[in-house]
Short mmCIF file of C-alpha atoms in Angstrom, two decimals:
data_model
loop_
_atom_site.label_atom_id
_atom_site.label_comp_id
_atom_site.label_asym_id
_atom_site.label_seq_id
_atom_site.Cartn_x
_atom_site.Cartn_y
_atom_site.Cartn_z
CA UNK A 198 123.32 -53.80 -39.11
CA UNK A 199 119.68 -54.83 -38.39
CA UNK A 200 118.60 -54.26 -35.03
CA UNK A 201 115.43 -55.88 -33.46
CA UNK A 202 112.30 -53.89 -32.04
CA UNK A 203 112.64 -56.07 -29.21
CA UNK A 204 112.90 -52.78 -26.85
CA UNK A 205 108.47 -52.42 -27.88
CA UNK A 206 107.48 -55.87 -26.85
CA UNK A 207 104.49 -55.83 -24.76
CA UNK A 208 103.32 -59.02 -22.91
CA UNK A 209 100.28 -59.12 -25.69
CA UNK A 210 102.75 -59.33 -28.05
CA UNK A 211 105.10 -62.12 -28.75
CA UNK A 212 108.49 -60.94 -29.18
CA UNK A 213 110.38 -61.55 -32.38
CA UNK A 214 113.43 -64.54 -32.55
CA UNK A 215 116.09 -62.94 -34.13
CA UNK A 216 117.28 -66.46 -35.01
CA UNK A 217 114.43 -67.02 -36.60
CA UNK A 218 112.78 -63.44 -37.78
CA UNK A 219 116.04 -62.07 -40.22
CA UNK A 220 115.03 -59.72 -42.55
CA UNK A 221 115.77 -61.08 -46.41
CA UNK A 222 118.33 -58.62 -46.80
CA UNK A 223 120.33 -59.98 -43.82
CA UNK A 224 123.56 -61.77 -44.01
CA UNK A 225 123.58 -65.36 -42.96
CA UNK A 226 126.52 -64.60 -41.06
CA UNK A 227 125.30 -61.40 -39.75
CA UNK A 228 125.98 -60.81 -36.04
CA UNK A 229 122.38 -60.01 -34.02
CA UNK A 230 122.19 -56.60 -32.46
CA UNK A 231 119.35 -55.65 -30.16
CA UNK A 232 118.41 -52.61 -28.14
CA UNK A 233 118.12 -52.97 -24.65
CA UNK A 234 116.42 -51.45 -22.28
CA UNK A 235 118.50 -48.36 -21.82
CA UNK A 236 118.66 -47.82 -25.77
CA UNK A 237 122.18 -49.30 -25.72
CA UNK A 238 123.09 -51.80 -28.32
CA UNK A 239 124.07 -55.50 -27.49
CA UNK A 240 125.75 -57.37 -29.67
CA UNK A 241 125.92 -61.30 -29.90
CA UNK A 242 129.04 -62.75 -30.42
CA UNK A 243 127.48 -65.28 -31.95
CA UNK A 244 125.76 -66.06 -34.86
CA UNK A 245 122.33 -66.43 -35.12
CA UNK A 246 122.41 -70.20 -36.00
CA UNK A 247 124.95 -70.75 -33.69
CA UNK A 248 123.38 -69.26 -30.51
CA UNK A 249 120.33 -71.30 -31.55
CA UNK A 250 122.07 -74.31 -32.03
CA UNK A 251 124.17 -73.65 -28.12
CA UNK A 252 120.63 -73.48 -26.53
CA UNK A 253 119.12 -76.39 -28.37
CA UNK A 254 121.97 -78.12 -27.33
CA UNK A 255 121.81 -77.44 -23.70
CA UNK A 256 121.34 -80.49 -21.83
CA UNK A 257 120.21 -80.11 -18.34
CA UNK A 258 117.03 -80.40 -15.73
CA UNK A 259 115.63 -76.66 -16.30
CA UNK A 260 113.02 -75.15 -13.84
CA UNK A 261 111.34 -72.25 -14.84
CA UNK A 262 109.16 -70.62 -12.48
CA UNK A 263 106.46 -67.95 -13.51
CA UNK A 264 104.00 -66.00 -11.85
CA UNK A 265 101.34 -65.41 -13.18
CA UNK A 266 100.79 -61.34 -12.00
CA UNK A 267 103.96 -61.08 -13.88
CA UNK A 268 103.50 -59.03 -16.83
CA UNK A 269 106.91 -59.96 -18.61
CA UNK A 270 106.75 -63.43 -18.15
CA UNK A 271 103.39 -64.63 -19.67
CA UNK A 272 103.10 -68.24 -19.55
CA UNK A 273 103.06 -68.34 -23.06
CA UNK A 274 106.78 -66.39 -22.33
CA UNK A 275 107.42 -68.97 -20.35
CA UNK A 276 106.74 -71.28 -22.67
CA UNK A 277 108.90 -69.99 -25.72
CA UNK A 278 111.78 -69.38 -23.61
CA UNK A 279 111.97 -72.51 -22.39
CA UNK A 280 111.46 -74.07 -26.17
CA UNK A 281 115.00 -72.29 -27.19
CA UNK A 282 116.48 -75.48 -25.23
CA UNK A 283 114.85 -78.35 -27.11
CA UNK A 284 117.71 -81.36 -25.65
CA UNK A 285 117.22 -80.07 -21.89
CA UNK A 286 114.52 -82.04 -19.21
CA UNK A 287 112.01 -78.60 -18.97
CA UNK A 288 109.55 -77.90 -16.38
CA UNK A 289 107.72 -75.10 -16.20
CA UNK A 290 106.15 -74.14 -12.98
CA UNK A 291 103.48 -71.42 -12.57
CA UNK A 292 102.49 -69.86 -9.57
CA UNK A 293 99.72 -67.23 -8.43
CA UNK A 294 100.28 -64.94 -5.49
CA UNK A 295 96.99 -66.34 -4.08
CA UNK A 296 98.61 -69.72 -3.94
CA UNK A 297 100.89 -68.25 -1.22
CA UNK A 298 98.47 -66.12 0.23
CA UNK A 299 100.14 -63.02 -0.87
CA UNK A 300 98.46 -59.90 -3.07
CA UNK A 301 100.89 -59.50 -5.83
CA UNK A 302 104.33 -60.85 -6.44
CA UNK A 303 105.59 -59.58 -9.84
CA UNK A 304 108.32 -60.14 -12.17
CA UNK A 305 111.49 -59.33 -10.30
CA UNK A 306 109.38 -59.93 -6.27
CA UNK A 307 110.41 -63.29 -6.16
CA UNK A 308 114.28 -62.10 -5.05
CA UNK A 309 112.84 -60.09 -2.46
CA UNK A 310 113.22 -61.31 1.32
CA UNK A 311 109.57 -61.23 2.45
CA UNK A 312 109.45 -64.57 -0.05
CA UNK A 313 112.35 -66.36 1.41
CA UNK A 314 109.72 -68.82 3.56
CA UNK A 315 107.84 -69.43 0.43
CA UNK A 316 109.54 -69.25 -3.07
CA UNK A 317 113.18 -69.89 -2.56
CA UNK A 318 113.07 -73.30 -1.12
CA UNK A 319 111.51 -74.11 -4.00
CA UNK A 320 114.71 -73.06 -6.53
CA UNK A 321 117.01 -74.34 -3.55
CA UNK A 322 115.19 -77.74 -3.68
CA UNK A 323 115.47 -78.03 -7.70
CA UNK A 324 119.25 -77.19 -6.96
CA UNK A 325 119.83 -79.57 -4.96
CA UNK A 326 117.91 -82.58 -5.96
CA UNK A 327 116.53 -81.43 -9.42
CA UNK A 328 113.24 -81.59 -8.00
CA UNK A 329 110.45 -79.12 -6.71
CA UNK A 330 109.10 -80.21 -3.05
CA UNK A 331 105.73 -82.55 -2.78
CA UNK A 332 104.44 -79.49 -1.50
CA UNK A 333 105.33 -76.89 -4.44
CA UNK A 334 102.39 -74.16 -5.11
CA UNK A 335 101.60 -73.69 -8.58
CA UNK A 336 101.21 -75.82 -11.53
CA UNK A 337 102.85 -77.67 -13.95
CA UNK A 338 102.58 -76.32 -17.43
CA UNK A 339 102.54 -79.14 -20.04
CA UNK A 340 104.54 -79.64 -22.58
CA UNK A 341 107.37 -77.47 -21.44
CA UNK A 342 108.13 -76.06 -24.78
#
């Protein structure tokens, strides 16, 4: 089975779409296995075109929120990710610690407590009315996807 070197990406690097990326010797019907982060395989139960196809098909008001001393989630990250749902109403927020007068925030910071004045009302205000406050830090990167 073909496994992707998604376990090297770097944030210079854009990571490959299995979907997409098959090597020629692949199997249409091939089942995608990747290594995660603790070298242990994952296996979609899907295949490729099909998990492509769920996500495309996806039809909802997404908010994607990215900070930008987050070395995993690049805007360009960003970006892609949000792209794998093509039907859905995307918006792509980006934020920089200065914006909320903090040094650093990071990629997994945002769940932390010492934000919960700052960035959760945000996500609890797109969850409630599907929209981000008047106030929001951050920008609005266009076109989402």
């Amino acid at each position: 089975m073909w496994t992707s070197p998604l376990y090297r990406w770097r944030p210079d690097v854009a990571p490959p779409r299995p979907e997409l990326d098959r090597p020629a010797s692949a199997a249409p019907d091939e089942r995608i296995e990747v290594a995660a982060a603790d070298g242990y395989p994952v296996r979609s139960t899907l295949k490729p075109a099909d998990l492509a196809a769920r996500h495309g098909a996806t039809r909802a008001r997404l908010l994607a929120i990215g900070l930008t001393d987050d070395p995993f989630c690049t805007e360009a990250a960003g970006q892609r990710l949000l792209g794998y749902y093509s039907a859905a109403d995307r918006t792509h927020l980006r934020i920089a610690p200065s914006e909320i007068a903090v040094p650093e925030i990071g990629h997994f910071a945002f769940f932390h407590a010492r934000f919960a004045q700052t960035l959760w009302p945000l996500a609890a205000a797109w969850l409630l009315s599907g929209r981000l406050p008047e106030e929001a830090p951050g920008r609005i990167v266009s076109p989402a996807g």
